Amino acid sequence: MKILKSILAVVVFMVATTVSAQQTPADKQSEVLIVNGGTYHLGNGNVITNGHMIFEDGRITAIAEGQTRKMSKIIDGTGKHIYPGFIAPAKSLGLIEVNAVRASKDEDELGEYIPNIRSIIAYNAESKVIESMRPNGVLLSQIAPQGGRISGSSTIVQFDAWNWEDAAVKIDDGIHLNWPSSFRRGRWWEGEPRGYQPNKEYGNQISELKNYVASSKAYTDTSVANEAYKAMQGLFNGDKKLYIYADGEKEIIDAVTTAKESGIQSIVIVGGYEAHKITDFLKKNAVPVLVQHTHNLPEMADDDYDLPYKLPKLLADAGVLVGLQNSGASNFQTRNLPFYAGQLVGQGMDKETALQLITGNTAKILGIDDSYGTLEVGKSATFFISKGDALDMRTNILTKAFIDGRDISLETHQTELWRRYAKKYGQE
C-alpha cells in the first residue's frame, strides 16, 4: 500500500508540474490592432523603416512606410524590429519530449516502408520543448517522422494550440525518404576496417526502393486495400512533396533522377552536404534544398574547414532555393534557428537574404507561402516584435508575438525558473 501511495504521489506531482508549465492558447483576435513605428523585415528581402502594420481577424490588412493615425488599439513598435514567424522544417518537435525516456519518443515506428504513418497523430501540442521555441521567434514547424527507409507523412503546425487538430496548418504535406548511402562506416565489431567503406548493398537498396515506388504508383482503389500504397498516391498527383534525406553528390543525383523517372515531380533535398557541387543539376530539376544548420564540423578530411558555415551561402549564390533546417540535432536546439541564419551574415550573406532562409524561402519550399513566411497584405498575422536584431542571440529579445493574429504567451518553463531564482538572489 505504501508503495502504491508513493507511485500515485509521483504521478500527481508530474502531472501537476506539466500542467502548470503549459501556457493556455491565446484567444482569437477580436479587434483591429496596429503596430506603429519600428523596422519591418518582410521576409522577402525587403525592409520598411518607421512603418506601420494593421491586422484584423488574423490577417494583415495593411503594411506601409510611415506611422498611421487611424483610431484603433496601438502597439508601440518604436525602436523595435518586426519579423515574420520563423519556420523550422523537418523536425520531430512534439514527438519527443525527453530523448533519454523511451516512453516519450514517438518519432519512429517499426517498419522500413511506412508512408502511411502520420506524425501529426502523435503530436503533443503541450510539449515544453515546443513552448521554448516561441521566445526566439520560431512559431511554426514541419513535424516529420524519423527512421526506416520511408518514414511516413509530415504535417506543418503552428505553436499555439490545444491539440494537434488546432495546431495543423497543412496536414500530410509530404512523405519523408531516407536515401541509402553509397558508403558506410566499417562495422568493427564484425571485423571490418574502421572508417568509410563502399556500401555493397547500395544497388540492391535502390532497386528495392524503385520496386516499392513502382508498386505504389500502380496501386488503385480497386486493388487489395493497402494503406501504405494509398498514402503514396499524393506524390504522383502533386498533392504531396517528397522530402529526400541525402548528403552525398552521387546520392542526391541518384535520388532526384529516380524520383523524376518514377513520376514524382515535387522533390526537396534535406541535408545536402555536397549539394554545392551539383547546383546546375539542382536548378535544372527545380529541386530546393533544406540544408543542414551551420554549426557543424566538416565531414570529410579534405573539406574546407568552414564548409558547414558557408554551405547555405554557396547554394544561394548559385541560384538554388535554400531553407535552413536543424535535422540531426536535438529538438531543443531548434530554438537556435535564427542564430544559424545569423552565422551566414558572418560569411558575407546579406542579412535580409539570410532571414529569407528561415522565413519566405522555407514557406515556399513547404508550400505554405500563400499565408506564412512573409509580412504582406492578405497573409497571416504570424509575426513577432523584438527589441533588436533577431538573428543575433544578444539582441533577439521578444516583447510580443502573434500567431494568426492571436497575442500568444512568451512564458516558458525556463522563464519561470529564471524569475524564481532571480528573486532568490535579489536580481529581479
XYZ file of C-alpha atoms in Angstrom:
428
model
C 0.000 0.000 0.000
C 2.840 2.397 0.865
C 4.470 1.680 -2.490
C 1.184 2.368 -4.314
C 0.756 5.677 -2.483
C 4.302 6.679 -3.383
C 3.709 5.910 -7.058
C 0.458 7.884 -7.054
C 2.191 10.827 -5.396
C 4.902 10.864 -8.053
C 2.328 10.674 -10.867
C 0.256 13.517 -9.378
C 3.383 15.644 -8.969
C 4.464 15.043 -12.587
C 1.017 15.860 -13.952
C 0.729 18.992 -11.825
C 4.188 20.155 -12.890
C 3.457 19.552 -16.548
C 0.113 21.334 -16.470
C 1.425 24.354 -14.576
C 4.238 24.793 -17.107
C 1.975 24.942 -20.154
C 0.564 28.204 -21.464
C -3.118 28.468 -22.338
C -3.533 29.099 -26.083
C -4.446 32.702 -26.847
C -7.975 33.796 -27.715
C -8.908 34.540 -31.311
C -8.202 38.108 -32.381
C -11.274 40.210 -31.588
C -10.259 43.751 -32.512
C -8.235 45.618 -35.103
C -4.623 46.046 -33.982
C -1.944 48.376 -35.294
C 1.806 48.145 -34.845
C 3.060 51.712 -35.183
C 6.702 52.565 -35.796
C 9.642 50.212 -35.936
C 11.558 48.422 -38.672
C 9.703 45.720 -40.628
C 11.777 42.860 -42.035
C 9.324 41.432 -44.562
C 11.000 38.056 -45.121
C 11.247 38.574 -48.902
C 14.451 40.621 -48.854
C 12.760 43.981 -48.331
C 12.663 46.262 -45.294
C 10.272 49.033 -44.253
C 11.635 51.564 -41.779
C 9.448 53.607 -39.426
C 6.352 51.983 -40.836
C 3.077 50.584 -39.586
C 1.134 47.333 -39.911
C -2.587 46.742 -39.400
C -4.063 43.296 -38.851
C -7.626 42.113 -38.341
C -9.241 38.668 -37.965
C -5.789 37.097 -38.026
C -4.788 38.640 -41.368
C -2.559 41.561 -42.328
C -4.701 44.275 -43.929
C -2.065 46.979 -44.389
C 1.698 47.410 -44.136
C 3.481 50.520 -45.353
C 6.027 53.197 -44.581
C 5.138 55.964 -42.153
C 3.101 55.790 -38.988
C -0.677 55.895 -39.064
C -3.165 57.980 -37.118
C -6.013 55.536 -37.641
C -8.032 55.089 -34.457
C -7.542 51.590 -33.077
C -5.561 49.752 -30.443
C -1.932 50.721 -30.946
C 1.112 48.543 -30.238
C 4.165 50.781 -29.982
C 6.919 49.444 -32.218
C 9.187 52.470 -31.985
C 12.831 51.438 -31.995
C 11.926 47.763 -32.340
C 12.131 45.203 -35.153
C 9.204 43.244 -36.562
C 9.714 39.861 -38.253
C 7.532 37.107 -39.743
C 7.418 33.990 -37.567
C 10.386 31.701 -38.175
C 9.689 28.240 -39.629
C 11.544 25.058 -38.591
C 11.256 22.320 -41.267
C 11.928 18.579 -40.993
C 11.828 18.329 -37.189
C 10.241 15.875 -34.763
C 9.118 18.589 -32.348
C 6.170 17.429 -30.280
C 7.042 13.791 -30.978
C 9.883 13.608 -28.439
C 9.875 15.174 -25.007
C 12.950 13.637 -23.368
C 15.444 11.840 -25.605
C 16.558 9.504 -22.826
C 12.999 8.437 -21.952
C 11.743 5.897 -24.492
C 8.124 6.325 -23.439
C 8.233 9.978 -24.545
C 9.588 9.192 -28.035
C 7.026 8.815 -30.827
C 9.080 9.917 -33.826
C 9.750 6.424 -35.174
C 7.649 3.328 -35.837
C 8.510 -0.255 -36.721
C 8.979 -0.984 -40.393
C 11.088 0.184 -43.341
C 8.367 1.338 -45.751
C 5.628 3.054 -43.769
C 4.438 6.162 -45.693
C 1.002 5.760 -44.100
C 2.359 6.618 -40.633
C 1.109 10.139 -39.874
C 3.327 12.078 -37.494
C 0.548 14.516 -36.615
C -1.440 11.850 -34.738
C 1.328 11.600 -32.114
C 1.961 15.368 -31.938
C 1.891 16.832 -28.419
C 0.774 20.462 -28.653
C 1.596 20.991 -24.959
C 5.245 19.978 -25.230
C 7.611 22.031 -23.080
C 10.164 21.826 -25.881
C 7.730 23.472 -28.292
C 6.961 26.117 -25.713
C 10.661 27.006 -25.592
C 10.719 27.803 -29.334
C 8.448 30.830 -29.127
C 10.673 33.268 -27.175
C 13.201 33.104 -30.036
C 10.569 33.686 -32.736
C 10.220 30.100 -34.007
C 6.432 29.925 -34.400
C 5.835 27.183 -36.987
C 7.353 23.825 -37.849
C 7.060 20.852 -40.145
C 6.587 17.827 -37.875
C 8.369 14.961 -39.600
C 8.703 11.274 -38.668
C 12.099 9.569 -38.425
C 13.604 6.140 -39.128
C 13.211 3.412 -41.745
C 13.573 3.884 -45.494
C 10.266 5.726 -45.924
C 9.464 7.208 -42.515
C 5.918 8.449 -43.034
C 3.994 11.679 -43.597
C 4.692 15.089 -42.096
C 2.331 17.922 -41.155
C 3.013 21.641 -40.741
C 1.835 23.163 -37.453
C 1.762 26.454 -35.593
C 2.908 26.614 -31.979
C -0.159 27.865 -30.108
C -2.836 25.197 -29.864
C -4.838 22.958 -27.545
C -4.297 19.832 -29.621
C -2.987 18.627 -32.973
C -6.259 19.429 -34.759
C -5.970 23.083 -33.714
C -2.235 23.186 -34.470
C -2.351 21.814 -38.022
C -1.664 24.317 -40.811
C -1.141 21.833 -43.662
C -1.914 18.178 -42.987
C 0.091 15.370 -44.631
C 2.121 17.796 -46.730
C 4.837 15.310 -47.695
C 6.485 11.885 -47.493
C 9.960 11.539 -45.959
C 12.510 9.215 -47.565
C 15.943 8.324 -46.172
C 18.056 7.640 -49.252
C 20.675 4.885 -48.837
C 24.346 5.891 -48.747
C 26.894 4.599 -51.254
C 29.393 4.474 -48.394
C 29.034 3.313 -44.822
C 31.215 3.106 -41.757
C 33.008 -0.201 -41.215
C 31.402 -2.459 -38.625
C 34.464 -3.042 -36.467
C 32.550 -5.407 -34.186
C 32.265 -7.763 -37.176
C 35.924 -7.491 -38.084
C 35.508 -4.832 -40.818
C 38.054 -1.975 -41.075
C 37.054 1.239 -39.330
C 36.229 4.288 -41.412
C 34.098 4.620 -44.540
C 33.700 1.590 -46.789
C 31.778 1.178 -50.077
C 28.224 0.042 -49.417
C 27.999 -3.189 -51.414
C 24.226 -3.232 -50.940
C 23.671 0.249 -52.412
C 22.462 -1.028 -55.790
C 20.125 -3.575 -54.227
C 18.709 -0.982 -51.848
C 17.910 1.352 -54.737
C 16.308 -1.473 -56.717
C 14.139 -2.371 -53.750
C 13.106 1.266 -53.386
C 12.306 1.586 -57.104
C 10.145 -1.530 -56.966
C 8.242 -0.178 -53.980
C 7.603 3.174 -55.680
C 6.515 1.420 -58.889
C 4.104 -0.803 -56.948
C 2.708 2.241 -55.167
C 2.160 4.042 -58.467
C 0.355 1.031 -59.919
C -1.947 0.754 -56.919
C -5.627 1.525 -57.459
C -8.563 1.660 -55.058
C -9.955 -1.458 -56.735
C -6.841 -3.372 -55.693
C -6.469 -5.161 -52.376
C -6.513 -2.499 -49.634
C -3.007 -1.252 -48.915
C -2.789 1.826 -46.685
C 0.925 2.340 -47.382
C 0.420 2.433 -51.165
C -2.616 4.638 -50.718
C -0.558 7.179 -48.757
C 1.958 7.363 -51.634
C -0.633 8.493 -54.212
C -0.201 12.165 -53.331
C 3.355 12.035 -54.672
C 2.131 11.163 -58.157
C -0.806 13.600 -58.388
C 1.110 16.552 -56.927
C -0.697 16.754 -53.590
C 2.426 15.845 -51.603
C 6.127 16.620 -51.773
C 8.867 14.019 -51.456
C 11.487 15.034 -48.883
C 14.656 13.076 -49.606
C 17.329 12.947 -46.912
C 20.618 12.722 -48.811
C 24.038 14.322 -48.390
C 26.443 12.929 -50.995
C 26.763 14.189 -54.563
C 26.067 10.745 -56.033
C 23.190 10.078 -53.646
C 21.459 13.365 -54.473
C 21.744 12.787 -58.243
C 20.533 9.188 -57.936
C 17.652 10.193 -55.680
C 16.373 13.044 -57.853
C 16.784 11.036 -61.074
C 14.945 8.043 -59.616
C 12.105 10.194 -58.294
C 11.679 12.035 -61.602
C 11.682 8.796 -63.586
C 9.012 7.445 -61.231
C 6.709 10.381 -61.971
C 7.371 12.318 -58.754
C 7.855 15.967 -59.653
C 7.794 17.846 -56.338
C 11.082 16.977 -54.636
C 13.022 18.564 -51.775
C 16.520 17.578 -50.652
C 17.055 17.593 -46.883
C 20.651 17.813 -45.682
C 22.504 18.293 -48.960
C 26.035 18.359 -47.579
C 27.559 18.088 -51.079
C 24.756 19.914 -52.888
C 27.100 22.827 -53.694
C 28.921 20.524 -56.145
C 25.815 19.969 -58.311
C 23.970 23.305 -58.252
C 23.376 23.249 -62.041
C 21.717 19.833 -61.708
C 19.507 21.054 -58.857
C 18.450 24.189 -60.743
C 17.741 22.235 -63.925
C 15.407 19.933 -61.995
C 13.919 22.754 -59.848
C 14.920 20.993 -56.624
C 15.225 23.160 -53.486
C 17.432 22.237 -50.542
C 16.670 22.339 -46.827
C 20.325 22.490 -45.901
C 21.720 21.375 -42.546
C 22.351 24.056 -39.953
C 25.659 25.914 -39.944
C 27.033 24.935 -36.523
C 28.706 21.727 -37.703
C 32.159 20.302 -38.328
C 33.381 19.218 -41.793
C 32.532 15.599 -42.549
C 35.489 14.747 -44.774
C 39.214 15.264 -44.210
C 39.632 17.230 -47.462
C 36.620 19.539 -46.953
C 37.151 23.223 -46.268
C 37.306 23.741 -42.528
C 34.417 26.208 -42.759
C 32.266 24.362 -45.317
C 29.276 23.810 -42.961
C 29.298 27.517 -42.091
C 29.231 28.763 -45.671
C 27.320 25.927 -47.391
C 23.900 27.694 -47.435
C 25.533 30.786 -48.956
C 27.254 28.720 -51.651
C 23.896 27.270 -52.652
C 22.044 30.583 -52.509
C 24.734 32.359 -54.535
C 24.406 29.659 -57.198
C 20.666 30.331 -57.519
C 19.308 27.312 -55.631
C 16.213 27.863 -53.466
C 17.525 27.257 -49.942
C 15.996 26.910 -46.492
C 17.697 26.164 -43.185
C 16.828 23.129 -41.080
C 18.114 21.519 -37.920
C 17.848 17.829 -38.804
C 20.296 15.642 -36.909
C 20.449 17.899 -33.859
C 18.342 17.612 -30.711
C 14.896 19.173 -30.849
C 15.629 21.747 -28.177
C 18.409 23.191 -30.354
C 15.823 24.214 -32.942
C 15.255 27.379 -30.945
C 18.707 28.466 -32.227
C 17.463 28.504 -35.835
C 17.674 32.322 -36.173
C 21.260 32.284 -34.941
C 22.247 29.693 -37.542
C 20.934 32.153 -40.121
C 22.837 34.946 -38.396
C 26.030 32.935 -38.788
C 25.675 33.323 -42.562
C 25.949 37.098 -42.246
C 29.466 36.485 -40.952
C 30.106 34.512 -44.156
C 29.185 37.514 -46.289
C 25.487 36.891 -46.894
C 23.183 39.898 -46.795
C 21.207 39.932 -43.553
C 17.800 40.086 -45.232
C 18.776 37.224 -47.553
C 19.829 35.161 -44.529
C 16.449 35.920 -42.946
C 14.682 34.511 -46.015
C 16.257 31.112 -45.330
C 14.061 30.711 -42.227
C 11.002 32.657 -43.424
C 9.999 33.257 -47.059
C 12.191 30.592 -48.664
C 11.166 27.876 -46.218
C 7.492 28.785 -46.665
C 7.888 28.392 -50.444
C 9.630 25.040 -50.090
C 6.935 23.725 -47.738
C 4.115 25.115 -49.879
C 2.621 27.459 -47.262
C 3.836 30.752 -48.749
C 0.273 31.780 -49.562
C -0.245 32.501 -45.847
C 3.080 32.372 -43.994
C 6.729 33.309 -44.297
C 6.465 36.997 -45.197
C 4.729 40.131 -43.937
C 2.344 41.022 -46.759
C -1.248 42.151 -47.096
C -3.621 39.194 -47.064
C -1.240 36.844 -45.286
C -1.488 35.505 -41.760
C -0.580 37.892 -38.952
C 2.065 35.489 -37.639
C 4.951 37.646 -36.520
C 6.897 38.896 -33.522
C 8.390 42.111 -32.200
C 11.983 42.113 -30.968
C 13.983 44.772 -29.182
C 16.889 44.162 -31.563
C 18.292 42.045 -34.388
C 16.512 38.674 -34.301
C 19.490 36.919 -35.923
C 21.765 37.924 -33.044
C 21.352 35.978 -29.794
C 22.491 39.024 -27.808
C 19.694 41.281 -29.046
C 16.826 38.962 -30.017
C 14.614 39.844 -27.050
C 10.933 39.424 -27.890
C 8.330 41.744 -26.435
C 5.307 40.443 -28.374
C 4.451 37.502 -30.636
C 1.316 36.751 -32.637
C 0.123 33.607 -34.412
C -2.800 34.142 -36.807
C -3.422 37.430 -35.006
C -3.566 35.844 -31.546
C -1.412 37.517 -28.901
C 0.479 34.479 -27.602
C 2.336 33.987 -24.336
C 6.132 34.027 -24.290
C 6.302 32.333 -20.899
C 8.128 29.011 -20.666
C 9.438 26.639 -18.049
C 12.778 28.443 -18.372
C 11.325 31.910 -17.724
C 9.550 30.576 -14.642
C 12.840 29.237 -13.296
C 14.612 32.480 -14.178
C 12.132 34.555 -12.166
C 12.234 32.111 -9.309
C 15.992 32.224 -8.895
C 16.317 35.904 -9.794
C 14.119 36.581 -6.787
C 16.195 34.261 -4.601
C 19.388 36.140 -5.433
C 17.826 39.593 -5.443
C 18.145 40.138 -9.201
C 14.515 40.798 -10.095
